[in-house]
Amino acid sequence: MQPLTRLLEAALFAAAHPLTLADLARLAPEASRAELVQAVNELREHYEQGEHGIELLSLADGFQVVTRPRFAEAIAEAQLVQRPRKPSRAALETLAVIAYRQPVSRAEIEEIRGVNVEGMLRSLHERGIIEVVGRAEGLGRPLLYGTTSLFLELVGLGSQDELPRLEELEVALRPPTEQGEFGEP
């Protein structure tokens, strides 16, 4: 393993959140972007080839060393890591609206959800999962909300483009029919 790869490995191991290429470049200012990408790929291959309990993922426009899913349950049961609390159904619904409609105003979210979301927006904003991304042109110039890189990290996505398409969700969320598995009655 190259010295640059070992340096990046140490930084990724120590980081509590995904590191972007720009973050990694600060570790080795003399390294080119191509050298950094090569080192990240070397590290990813290293974890893939060995029988390691960790892997290198692309998350939230950066990279993070994470536990392999097959070991996560045992670690959680042993309570070795403090897990963030799971978001409520209301928080997930609000986040889904923001993720798919961003930038979106509070009034638009409330129209879709049918409930007041002021407290939910405040909570998600305080936790760094959403942010104010601008103001609408309409009456009163309401705030517009969007998701943050922390949102991408929490849902395990590398970028906003990886969100499932709405057509895919419609199929996945369709209630089961009375027909058999392959369409036969």
Short mmCIF file of C-alpha atoms in Angstrom, two decimals:
data_model
loop_
_atom_site.label_atom_id
_atom_site.label_comp_id
_atom_site.label_asym_id
_atom_site.label_seq_id
_atom_site.Cartn_x
_atom_site.Cartn_y
_atom_site.Cartn_z
CA MET A 1 0.00 0.00 0.00
CA GLN A 2 1.31 3.44 -0.97
CA PRO A 3 2.12 6.03 1.74
CA LEU A 4 -0.64 8.33 0.43
CA THR A 5 -3.15 5.48 0.69
CA ARG A 6 -2.14 4.80 4.30
CA LEU A 7 -2.49 8.50 5.13
CA LEU A 8 -5.98 8.61 3.64
CA GLU A 9 -6.89 5.41 5.47
CA ALA A 10 -5.89 6.97 8.80
CA ALA A 11 -7.93 10.10 8.10
CA LEU A 12 -11.00 8.16 6.95
CA PHE A 13 -10.78 5.91 10.01
CA ALA A 14 -10.58 8.90 12.37
CA ALA A 15 -13.35 10.92 10.70
CA ALA A 16 -16.87 10.82 12.13
CA HIS A 17 -18.40 11.79 8.77
CA PRO A 18 -17.62 11.29 5.07
CA LEU A 19 -14.58 13.16 3.77
CA THR A 20 -14.64 14.75 0.33
CA LEU A 21 -11.71 14.76 -2.08
CA ALA A 22 -11.16 18.40 -1.09
CA ASP A 23 -10.89 17.31 2.58
CA LEU A 24 -8.42 14.58 1.65
CA ALA A 25 -6.41 16.99 -0.50
CA ARG A 26 -5.67 19.10 2.60
CA LEU A 27 -3.78 16.10 4.01
CA ALA A 28 -1.40 15.98 1.06
CA PRO A 29 -1.42 19.31 -0.82
CA GLU A 30 1.30 18.03 -3.17
CA ALA A 31 -0.90 15.17 -4.41
CA SER A 32 -2.92 15.62 -7.58
CA ARG A 33 -6.61 14.84 -7.81
CA ALA A 34 -5.77 11.76 -9.90
CA GLU A 35 -3.35 10.53 -7.22
CA LEU A 36 -6.00 11.01 -4.51
CA VAL A 37 -8.59 9.11 -6.55
CA GLN A 38 -6.06 6.35 -7.19
CA ALA A 39 -5.27 6.11 -3.46
CA VAL A 40 -8.98 5.98 -2.55
CA ASN A 41 -9.51 3.22 -5.14
CA GLU A 42 -6.48 1.32 -3.83
CA LEU A 43 -7.91 1.48 -0.33
CA ARG A 44 -11.35 0.37 -1.53
CA GLU A 45 -9.78 -2.60 -3.37
CA HIS A 46 -7.73 -3.46 -0.27
CA TYR A 47 -10.91 -3.79 1.81
CA GLU A 48 -12.72 -5.68 -0.95
CA GLN A 49 -9.95 -8.24 -1.50
CA GLY A 50 -9.37 -9.04 2.15
CA GLU A 51 -11.89 -10.46 4.56
CA HIS A 52 -12.17 -7.16 6.41
CA GLY A 53 -14.98 -6.20 8.75
CA ILE A 54 -15.06 -2.72 7.24
CA GLU A 55 -15.47 -1.24 3.80
CA LEU A 56 -14.98 2.10 2.08
CA LEU A 57 -18.20 3.66 0.77
CA SER A 58 -18.99 6.75 -1.26
CA LEU A 59 -21.45 8.73 0.86
CA ALA A 60 -22.68 12.31 0.75
CA ASP A 61 -20.22 13.37 -1.98
CA GLY A 62 -17.35 11.94 0.06
CA PHE A 63 -15.88 8.71 1.40
CA GLN A 64 -16.27 6.94 4.73
CA VAL A 65 -14.96 3.74 6.30
CA VAL A 66 -17.97 1.85 7.70
CA THR A 67 -18.78 -1.50 9.28
CA ARG A 68 -19.85 -4.18 6.83
CA PRO A 69 -23.61 -4.76 7.12
CA ARG A 70 -23.19 -8.41 8.15
CA PHE A 71 -21.43 -7.31 11.37
CA ALA A 72 -23.63 -4.32 12.22
CA GLU A 73 -26.25 -6.31 14.16
CA ALA A 74 -23.69 -7.96 16.46
CA ILE A 75 -22.06 -4.60 17.16
CA ALA A 76 -25.45 -3.00 17.86
CA GLU A 77 -26.45 -5.83 20.21
CA ALA A 78 -23.20 -5.47 22.13
CA GLN A 79 -23.98 -1.74 22.46
CA LEU A 80 -20.44 -0.78 21.49
CA VAL A 81 -21.55 2.21 19.44
CA GLN A 82 -24.06 4.89 20.32
CA ARG A 83 -26.63 4.93 17.52
CA PRO A 84 -28.53 8.03 16.54
CA ARG A 85 -32.21 7.74 17.35
CA LYS A 86 -34.42 6.64 14.51
CA PRO A 87 -36.52 9.37 12.94
CA SER A 88 -40.26 9.25 13.49
CA ARG A 89 -42.68 8.46 10.69
CA ALA A 90 -43.61 12.16 10.57
CA ALA A 91 -39.94 13.11 10.20
CA LEU A 92 -39.46 10.55 7.42
CA GLU A 93 -42.53 11.81 5.56
CA THR A 94 -41.34 15.40 5.85
CA LEU A 95 -37.83 14.45 4.71
CA ALA A 96 -39.22 12.55 1.72
CA VAL A 97 -41.19 15.60 0.60
CA ILE A 98 -38.14 17.83 0.98
CA ALA A 99 -35.80 15.36 -0.74
CA TYR A 100 -38.02 14.98 -3.79
CA ARG A 101 -39.37 18.53 -4.06
CA GLN A 102 -36.41 20.66 -2.97
CA PRO A 103 -36.24 23.55 -2.83
CA VAL A 104 -39.63 23.50 -1.12
CA SER A 105 -41.48 25.87 1.22
CA ARG A 106 -43.16 25.00 4.50
CA ALA A 107 -46.58 25.73 2.95
CA GLU A 108 -45.93 23.27 0.12
CA ILE A 109 -44.87 20.57 2.60
CA GLU A 110 -47.95 21.21 4.72
CA GLU A 111 -50.18 21.03 1.64
CA ILE A 112 -48.74 17.61 0.74
CA ARG A 113 -48.69 16.19 4.28
CA GLY A 114 -51.90 17.83 5.47
CA VAL A 115 -50.46 18.79 8.86
CA ASN A 116 -48.47 21.63 10.40
CA VAL A 117 -44.74 20.92 9.99
CA GLU A 118 -43.22 23.98 11.67
CA GLY A 119 -41.91 22.02 14.68
CA MET A 120 -40.68 19.18 12.49
CA LEU A 121 -38.77 21.58 10.23
CA ARG A 122 -37.19 23.20 13.28
CA SER A 123 -36.13 19.82 14.65
CA LEU A 124 -34.69 18.58 11.34
CA HIS A 125 -32.88 21.88 10.87
CA GLU A 126 -31.40 21.80 14.39
CA ARG A 127 -30.14 18.26 13.73
CA GLY A 128 -28.46 19.42 10.50
CA ILE A 129 -30.51 17.14 8.24
CA ILE A 130 -32.15 19.99 6.31
CA GLU A 131 -31.13 23.57 5.65
CA VAL A 132 -32.56 26.80 4.32
CA VAL A 133 -31.50 27.02 0.68
CA GLY A 134 -33.15 30.30 -0.29
CA ARG A 135 -36.37 32.25 -0.42
CA ALA A 136 -39.32 31.91 -2.78
CA GLU A 137 -40.39 34.80 -4.97
CA GLY A 138 -44.01 34.71 -3.74
CA LEU A 139 -45.87 36.75 -1.17
CA GLY A 140 -43.81 37.13 2.00
CA ARG A 141 -40.80 35.43 0.36
CA PRO A 142 -41.10 32.18 2.35
CA LEU A 143 -38.01 30.15 3.23
CA LEU A 144 -37.13 27.24 0.95
CA TYR A 145 -35.73 24.02 2.41
CA GLY A 146 -33.40 21.36 1.05
CA THR A 147 -31.54 18.36 2.42
CA THR A 148 -27.92 18.42 3.58
CA SER A 149 -25.00 16.06 3.12
CA LEU A 150 -25.88 14.66 6.57
CA PHE A 151 -29.21 13.53 5.10
CA LEU A 152 -27.33 11.69 2.35
CA GLU A 153 -25.05 10.13 4.94
CA LEU A 154 -27.96 8.99 7.11
CA VAL A 155 -29.80 7.36 4.20
CA GLY A 156 -26.60 5.89 2.74
CA LEU A 157 -26.53 7.76 -0.56
CA GLY A 158 -23.59 9.26 -2.38
CA SER A 159 -25.62 12.04 -3.96
CA GLN A 160 -29.15 13.31 -4.46
CA ASP A 161 -29.18 11.60 -7.88
CA GLU A 162 -29.21 8.19 -6.16
CA LEU A 163 -32.68 8.71 -4.65
CA PRO A 164 -35.08 6.13 -6.06
CA ARG A 165 -37.20 7.50 -8.90
CA LEU A 166 -40.81 8.14 -7.99
CA GLU A 167 -41.94 5.45 -10.45
CA GLU A 168 -39.81 2.90 -8.58
CA LEU A 169 -41.37 3.93 -5.27
CA GLU A 170 -44.89 3.58 -6.64
CA VAL A 171 -44.15 -0.05 -7.57
CA ALA A 172 -42.42 -0.82 -4.26
CA LEU A 173 -45.19 0.74 -2.16
CA ARG A 174 -48.11 -0.76 -4.09
CA PRO A 175 -50.27 -2.90 -1.77
CA PRO A 176 -50.09 -6.65 -2.42
CA THR A 177 -52.78 -8.04 -4.68
CA GLU A 178 -54.85 -11.15 -4.18
CA GLN A 179 -53.06 -12.78 -7.06
CA GLY A 180 -50.18 -15.18 -6.59
CA GLU A 181 -46.56 -14.23 -6.81
CA PHE A 182 -46.39 -14.51 -10.61
CA GLY A 183 -49.76 -12.95 -11.36
CA GLU A 184 -51.83 -16.13 -11.31
CA PRO A 185 -55.02 -16.18 -9.19
#
